[in-house]
PDB file of C-alpha atoms in Angstrom:
ATOM      1  CA  MET A   1       3.563  15.163  -8.232  1.00  0.00           C
ATOM      2  CA  MET A   2       2.140  12.023  -9.925  1.00  0.00           C
ATOM      3  CA  SER A   3       4.103  12.184 -13.164  1.00  0.00           C
ATOM      4  CA  ASP A   4       7.471  10.442 -13.275  1.00  0.00           C
ATOM      5  CA  ARG A   5       6.657   8.328 -10.226  1.00  0.00           C
ATOM      6  CA  ASP A   6       5.747   4.641  -9.938  1.00  0.00           C
ATOM      7  CA  TYR A   7       2.674   3.289  -7.779  1.00  0.00           C
ATOM      8  CA  THR A   8       2.416   0.084  -6.056  1.00  0.00           C
ATOM      9  CA  LEU A   9      -0.902  -0.999  -4.379  1.00  0.00           C
ATOM     10  CA  ILE A  10      -0.717  -3.698  -1.724  1.00  0.00           C
ATOM     11  CA  ILE A  11      -4.193  -5.138  -0.741  1.00  0.00           C
ATOM     12  CA  ASP A  12      -4.964  -7.184   2.323  1.00  0.00           C
ATOM     13  CA  LYS A  13      -6.905 -10.312   1.421  1.00  0.00           C
ATOM     14  CA  SER A  14      -6.952 -11.741   4.972  1.00  0.00           C
ATOM     15  CA  GLY A  15     -10.011 -13.527   6.123  1.00  0.00           C
ATOM     16  CA  SER A  16     -11.547 -10.425   7.789  1.00  0.00           C
ATOM     17  CA  MET A  17     -11.634  -8.498   4.433  1.00  0.00           C
ATOM     18  CA  SER A  18     -14.731 -10.445   3.510  1.00  0.00           C
ATOM     19  CA  THR A  19     -16.450  -8.465   6.506  1.00  0.00           C
ATOM     20  CA  PRO A  20     -19.433  -6.770   4.814  1.00  0.00           C
ATOM     21  CA  ASP A  21     -19.383  -3.576   7.031  1.00  0.00           C
ATOM     22  CA  GLN A  22     -18.860  -0.913   4.251  1.00  0.00           C
ATOM     23  CA  VAL A  23     -21.484   1.347   2.766  1.00  0.00           C
ATOM     24  CA  GLY A  24     -24.469  -0.357   1.310  1.00  0.00           C
ATOM     25  CA  GLY A  25     -23.635  -3.715   3.066  1.00  0.00           C
ATOM     26  CA  ARG A  26     -20.575  -4.348   0.802  1.00  0.00           C
ATOM     27  CA  SER A  27     -17.535  -6.131   1.913  1.00  0.00           C
ATOM     28  CA  ARG A  28     -14.010  -4.607   2.551  1.00  0.00           C
ATOM     29  CA  TRP A  29     -12.840  -6.762  -0.313  1.00  0.00           C
ATOM     30  CA  GLU A  30     -15.440  -5.145  -2.721  1.00  0.00           C
ATOM     31  CA  MET A  31     -14.516  -1.651  -1.609  1.00  0.00           C
ATOM     32  CA  ALA A  32     -10.998  -2.610  -2.269  1.00  0.00           C
ATOM     33  CA  GLN A  33     -11.762  -3.636  -5.603  1.00  0.00           C
ATOM     34  CA  GLU A  34     -13.750  -0.349  -6.354  1.00  0.00           C
ATOM     35  CA  SER A  35     -10.942   1.653  -5.196  1.00  0.00           C
ATOM     36  CA  THR A  36      -8.155  -0.067  -6.886  1.00  0.00           C
ATOM     37  CA  LEU A  37     -10.076   0.327 -10.244  1.00  0.00           C
ATOM     38  CA  ALA A  38     -10.264   4.295  -9.634  1.00  0.00           C
ATOM     39  CA  LEU A  39      -6.721   4.422  -8.754  1.00  0.00           C
ATOM     40  CA  ALA A  40      -5.521   2.531 -11.880  1.00  0.00           C
ATOM     41  CA  ARG A  41      -7.654   4.663 -14.060  1.00  0.00           C
ATOM     42  CA  LYS A  42      -5.997   7.931 -12.411  1.00  0.00           C
ATOM     43  CA  CYS A  43      -2.591   6.471 -12.665  1.00  0.00           C
ATOM     44  CA  GLU A  44      -3.040   5.552 -16.232  1.00  0.00           C
ATOM     45  CA  GLN A  45      -3.433   9.303 -17.143  1.00  0.00           C
ATOM     46  CA  PHE A  46       0.150   9.645 -16.142  1.00  0.00           C
ATOM     47  CA  ASP A  47       1.736   6.389 -16.715  1.00  0.00           C
ATOM     48  CA  PRO A  48       0.206   4.077 -19.314  1.00  0.00           C
ATOM     49  CA  ASP A  49       2.370   1.186 -18.095  1.00  0.00           C
ATOM     50  CA  GLY A  50      -0.081   0.761 -15.357  1.00  0.00           C
ATOM     51  CA  ILE A  51       0.755   0.105 -11.517  1.00  0.00           C
ATOM     52  CA  THR A  52       2.030  -2.853  -9.558  1.00  0.00           C
ATOM     53  CA  ILE A  53      -0.529  -4.661  -7.395  1.00  0.00           C
ATOM     54  CA  TYR A  54       0.045  -7.046  -4.626  1.00  0.00           C
ATOM     55  CA  VAL A  55      -2.496  -9.138  -2.845  1.00  0.00           C
ATOM     56  CA  PHE A  56      -1.319 -10.663   0.208  1.00  0.00           C
ATOM     57  CA  ALA A  57      -2.488 -12.835   3.313  1.00  0.00           C
ATOM     58  CA  GLY A  58      -0.053 -15.372   4.532  1.00  0.00           C
ATOM     59  CA  LYS A  59       1.594 -15.300   1.200  1.00  0.00           C
ATOM     60  CA  PHE A  60       1.564 -12.714  -1.588  1.00  0.00           C
ATOM     61  CA  LYS A  61       1.370 -12.402  -5.270  1.00  0.00           C
ATOM     62  CA  ARG A  62       2.619  -9.720  -7.206  1.00  0.00           C
ATOM     63  CA  TYR A  63       0.931  -8.412 -10.581  1.00  0.00           C
ATOM     64  CA  ASP A  64       3.243  -6.105 -12.701  1.00  0.00           C
ATOM     65  CA  ASP A  65       2.009  -3.415 -15.195  1.00  0.00           C
ATOM     66  CA  VAL A  66      -1.804  -3.514 -14.146  1.00  0.00           C
ATOM     67  CA  THR A  67      -4.072  -1.325 -16.124  1.00  0.00           C
ATOM     68  CA  SER A  68      -7.738  -0.560 -15.239  1.00  0.00           C
ATOM     69  CA  ALA A  69      -8.598  -3.205 -17.747  1.00  0.00           C
ATOM     70  CA  LYS A  70      -6.811  -6.098 -15.651  1.00  0.00           C
ATOM     71  CA  VAL A  71      -8.023  -5.088 -12.368  1.00  0.00           C
ATOM     72  CA  ALA A  72     -11.332  -7.267 -12.306  1.00  0.00           C
ATOM     73  CA  GLN A  73      -9.150 -10.432 -13.397  1.00  0.00           C
ATOM     74  CA  ILE A  74      -7.016  -9.891 -10.280  1.00  0.00           C
ATOM     75  CA  PHE A  75     -10.061  -9.829  -7.982  1.00  0.00           C
ATOM     76  CA  LEU A  76     -11.581 -12.847  -9.644  1.00  0.00           C
ATOM     77  CA  GLU A  77      -8.332 -14.794  -9.058  1.00  0.00           C
ATOM     78  CA  ASN A  78      -8.232 -14.010  -5.452  1.00  0.00           C
ATOM     79  CA  ASP A  79     -10.511 -14.518  -2.404  1.00  0.00           C
ATOM     80  CA  PRO A  80     -10.067 -13.360   1.224  1.00  0.00           C
ATOM     81  CA  GLY A  81      -8.802 -15.934   3.577  1.00  0.00           C
ATOM     82  CA  GLY A  82      -5.635 -16.457   5.849  1.00  0.00           C
ATOM     83  CA  THR A  83      -3.519 -14.135   7.971  1.00  0.00           C
ATOM     84  CA  THR A  84      -1.827 -10.820   7.576  1.00  0.00           C
ATOM     85  CA  ASN A  85       1.748 -11.176   6.668  1.00  0.00           C
ATOM     86  CA  LEU A  86       2.525  -7.542   6.010  1.00  0.00           C
ATOM     87  CA  ALA A  87       6.121  -7.631   6.459  1.00  0.00           C
ATOM     88  CA  GLY A  88       6.661 -10.171   3.652  1.00  0.00           C
ATOM     89  CA  VAL A  89       4.948  -8.205   1.025  1.00  0.00           C
ATOM     90  CA  LEU A  90       6.372  -4.976   2.043  1.00  0.00           C
ATOM     91  CA  LYS A  91       9.851  -6.267   1.984  1.00  0.00           C
ATOM     92  CA  ASP A  92       9.308  -7.667  -1.659  1.00  0.00           C
ATOM     93  CA  ALA A  93       7.786  -4.379  -2.700  1.00  0.00           C
ATOM     94  CA  THR A  94      10.717  -2.139  -1.282  1.00  0.00           C
ATOM     95  CA  ASN A  95      13.273  -4.565  -2.510  1.00  0.00           C
ATOM     96  CA  HIS A  96      11.571  -4.393  -5.962  1.00  0.00           C
ATOM     97  CA  TYR A  97      11.978  -0.611  -5.895  1.00  0.00           C
ATOM     98  CA  PHE A  98      15.577  -0.507  -4.807  1.00  0.00           C
ATOM     99  CA  GLN A  99      16.469  -3.169  -7.331  1.00  0.00           C
ATOM    100  CA  ARG A 100      14.852  -1.145 -10.130  1.00  0.00           C
ATOM    101  CA  LYS A 101      16.537   2.074  -8.997  1.00  0.00           C
ATOM    102  CA  ALA A 102      20.046   0.245  -8.962  1.00  0.00           C
ATOM    103  CA  ALA A 103      19.223  -0.912 -12.516  1.00  0.00           C
ATOM    104  CA  GLY A 104      18.392   2.518 -13.628  1.00  0.00           C
ATOM    105  CA  GLN A 105      14.709   1.477 -14.306  1.00  0.00           C
ATOM    106  CA  ALA A 106      12.971   3.426 -11.626  1.00  0.00           C
ATOM    107  CA  LYS A 107      11.236   6.677 -12.225  1.00  0.00           C
ATOM    108  CA  PRO A 108      13.165   9.833 -11.521  1.00  0.00           C
ATOM    109  CA  ASN A 109      10.574  10.899  -8.827  1.00  0.00           C
ATOM    110  CA  GLY A 110      10.631   7.505  -7.131  1.00  0.00           C
ATOM    111  CA  GLU A 111       7.630   5.436  -5.933  1.00  0.00           C
ATOM    112  CA  THR A 112       4.697   5.496  -3.789  1.00  0.00           C
ATOM    113  CA  ILE A 113       3.555   2.419  -2.018  1.00  0.00           C
ATOM    114  CA  LEU A 114      -0.255   2.265  -0.898  1.00  0.00           C
ATOM    115  CA  VAL A 115      -1.163  -0.433   1.464  1.00  0.00           C
ATOM    116  CA  ILE A 116      -4.890  -1.276   2.005  1.00  0.00           C
ATOM    117  CA  THR A 117      -5.300  -3.402   5.372  1.00  0.00           C
ATOM    118  CA  ASP A 118      -8.027  -4.036   7.791  1.00  0.00           C
ATOM    119  CA  GLY A 119      -5.943  -5.792  10.777  1.00  0.00           C
ATOM    120  CA  GLU A 120      -2.913  -5.622  12.837  1.00  0.00           C
ATOM    121  CA  PRO A 121      -0.104  -7.676  10.949  1.00  0.00           C
ATOM    122  CA  ASP A 122       1.118 -11.096  12.065  1.00  0.00           C
ATOM    123  CA  ASP A 123       4.503  -9.608  13.205  1.00  0.00           C
ATOM    124  CA  ARG A 124       4.464  -5.894  14.016  1.00  0.00           C
ATOM    125  CA  LYS A 125       8.262  -5.837  14.679  1.00  0.00           C
ATOM    126  CA  ALA A 126       9.019  -7.282  11.349  1.00  0.00           C
ATOM    127  CA  VAL A 127       7.049  -4.507   9.643  1.00  0.00           C
ATOM    128  CA  PHE A 128       9.084  -2.024  11.456  1.00  0.00           C
ATOM    129  CA  GLU A 129      12.059  -3.530  10.542  1.00  0.00           C
ATOM    130  CA  VAL A 130      11.240  -3.782   6.660  1.00  0.00           C
ATOM    131  CA  ILE A 131      10.463   0.095   6.933  1.00  0.00           C
ATOM    132  CA  ILE A 132      13.677   1.003   8.707  1.00  0.00           C
ATOM    133  CA  ASN A 133      15.832  -1.132   6.446  1.00  0.00           C
ATOM    134  CA  ALA A 134      14.085   0.683   3.334  1.00  0.00           C
ATOM    135  CA  SER A 135      14.599   4.088   4.754  1.00  0.00           C
ATOM    136  CA  ARG A 136      18.359   3.465   5.181  1.00  0.00           C
ATOM    137  CA  GLN A 137      18.790   2.717   1.497  1.00  0.00           C
ATOM    138  CA  MET A 138      17.220   5.925   0.488  1.00  0.00           C
ATOM    139  CA  GLU A 139      19.163   8.977  -0.644  1.00  0.00           C
ATOM    140  CA  ARG A 140      16.383  11.478  -0.207  1.00  0.00           C
ATOM    141  CA  ASP A 141      13.295  11.756   1.746  1.00  0.00           C
ATOM    142  CA  GLU A 142      10.730  12.119  -1.225  1.00  0.00           C
ATOM    143  CA  GLU A 143      12.059   8.940  -3.170  1.00  0.00           C
ATOM    144  CA  LEU A 144       9.907   6.611  -1.367  1.00  0.00           C
ATOM    145  CA  GLY A 145       6.642   6.922   0.357  1.00  0.00           C
ATOM    146  CA  ILE A 146       4.570   4.365   2.134  1.00  0.00           C
ATOM    147  CA  SER A 147       0.899   5.032   2.872  1.00  0.00           C
ATOM    148  CA  LEU A 148      -1.026   2.698   5.008  1.00  0.00           C
ATOM    149  CA  ILE A 149      -4.836   2.917   4.872  1.00  0.00           C
ATOM    150  CA  GLN A 150      -6.970   1.152   7.354  1.00  0.00           C
ATOM    151  CA  ILE A 151     -10.218  -0.271   6.179  1.00  0.00           C
ATOM    152  CA  GLY A 152     -12.747  -1.444   8.705  1.00  0.00           C
ATOM    153  CA  SER A 153     -12.671  -0.614  12.458  1.00  0.00           C
ATOM    154  CA  ASP A 154     -10.228  -2.955  14.160  1.00  0.00           C
ATOM    155  CA  PRO A 155      -8.859  -1.040  17.186  1.00  0.00           C
ATOM    156  CA  GLN A 156      -5.584  -3.056  17.122  1.00  0.00           C
ATOM    157  CA  ALA A 157      -5.029  -2.083  13.575  1.00  0.00           C
ATOM    158  CA  THR A 158      -5.446   1.555  14.436  1.00  0.00           C
ATOM    159  CA  LYS A 159      -3.087   1.337  17.214  1.00  0.00           C
ATOM    160  CA  PHE A 160      -0.517  -0.318  14.971  1.00  0.00           C
ATOM    161  CA  LEU A 161      -0.809   2.389  12.290  1.00  0.00           C
ATOM    162  CA  LYS A 162      -0.574   5.196  14.779  1.00  0.00           C
ATOM    163  CA  ALA A 163       2.668   3.603  16.069  1.00  0.00           C
ATOM    164  CA  LEU A 164       3.973   3.521  12.435  1.00  0.00           C
ATOM    165  CA  ASP A 165       3.040   7.122  12.099  1.00  0.00           C
ATOM    166  CA  ASP A 166       4.599   8.294  15.203  1.00  0.00           C
ATOM    167  CA  GLN A 167       7.521   6.111  16.237  1.00  0.00           C
ATOM    168  CA  MET A 168       9.592   5.157  13.183  1.00  0.00           C
ATOM    169  CA  GLN A 169      12.241   7.841  13.478  1.00  0.00           C
ATOM    170  CA  ASP A 170      12.500   7.168  17.074  1.00  0.00           C
ATOM    171  CA  ILE A 171      13.437   3.643  16.438  1.00  0.00           C
ATOM    172  CA  GLY A 172      16.031   4.344  13.776  1.00  0.00           C
ATOM    173  CA  ALA A 173      14.363   5.137  10.481  1.00  0.00           C
ATOM    174  CA  LYS A 174      16.624   7.238   8.438  1.00  0.00           C
ATOM    175  CA  PHE A 175      13.482   9.242   6.941  1.00  0.00           C
ATOM    176  CA  ASP A 176       9.936   9.448   7.979  1.00  0.00           C
ATOM    177  CA  ILE A 177       8.527   7.447   4.975  1.00  0.00           C
ATOM    178  CA  CYS A 178       5.258   6.223   6.558  1.00  0.00           C
ATOM    179  CA  ASP A 179       1.953   8.085   6.420  1.00  0.00           C
ATOM    180  CA  THR A 180      -1.049   6.353   7.886  1.00  0.00           C
ATOM    181  CA  ILE A 181      -4.775   7.085   7.409  1.00  0.00           C
ATOM    182  CA  THR A 182      -7.199   5.485   9.956  1.00  0.00           C
ATOM    183  CA  LEU A 183     -10.838   5.062   9.864  1.00  0.00           C
ATOM    184  CA  ASP A 184     -11.204   8.302  11.948  1.00  0.00           C
ATOM    185  CA  ASP A 185      -9.409  10.195   9.217  1.00  0.00           C
ATOM    186  CA  LEU A 186     -11.552   8.910   6.496  1.00  0.00           C
ATOM    187  CA  GLU A 187     -14.648  10.625   7.741  1.00  0.00           C
ATOM    188  CA  ASP A 188     -16.648  11.478   4.649  1.00  0.00           C
ATOM    189  CA  MET A 189     -14.002  10.428   2.270  1.00  0.00           C
ATOM    190  CA  SER A 190     -14.452   7.174   0.306  1.00  0.00           C
ATOM    191  CA  LEU A 191     -11.499   4.706   0.148  1.00  0.00           C
ATOM    192  CA  ALA A 192     -11.080   5.877  -3.538  1.00  0.00           C
ATOM    193  CA  ASP A 193     -10.882   9.428  -2.501  1.00  0.00           C
ATOM    194  CA  VAL A 194      -8.206   8.561   0.036  1.00  0.00           C
ATOM    195  CA  LEU A 195      -6.067   6.824  -2.597  1.00  0.00           C
ATOM    196  CA  MET A 196      -6.330   9.754  -5.071  1.00  0.00           C
ATOM    197  CA  ASN A 197      -5.343  12.063  -2.280  1.00  0.00           C
ATOM    198  CA  ALA A 198      -2.219   9.958  -1.373  1.00  0.00           C
ATOM    199  CA  VAL A 199      -0.984   9.667  -4.931  1.00  0.00           C
ATOM    200  CA  THR A 200      -1.568  13.401  -5.745  1.00  0.00           C
ATOM    201  CA  ASP A 201       0.139  14.568  -2.563  1.00  0.00           C
TER     202      ASP A 201
END
């Protein structure tokens, strides 16, 4: 359930996120902004502190305690450009959770990390390693969940997400903490709907 859980949203801002292939000719980046706003509003009902947001390309930046009022500013400060270093940002986000947990600052029901991405990461193997390492620090299955949501239709991204969904435990993850949603799964749902579903699961 949403209460007593923390939410982190990781948004890809690599160059391809400026592609205008979304409903109404909007870019993937514009869709991400709309959906982020909807998610922040939803989470505020349960957690007035707001959510953690990362934007990443080659490097990443973390924004803490983001309420819906702060979302527009983040998108103004960031423009799509660069590569897709997903491993780096995911490592920071998972470490951040375990540090807070160790310090007694994590919520009792753990954390959900949502990732909006449109391409295959620069280093697939590094992403697998980050997820395996995170799963090995967990005490119970539900405490940490990572949902990766594909925006756009890059077939390599779809392939990568399928591998994350299906192979993590075969290659050493202690728990199956990844859940991936590809374009095919979206069908008639908007990105905002998908985010809502991921947080209310």
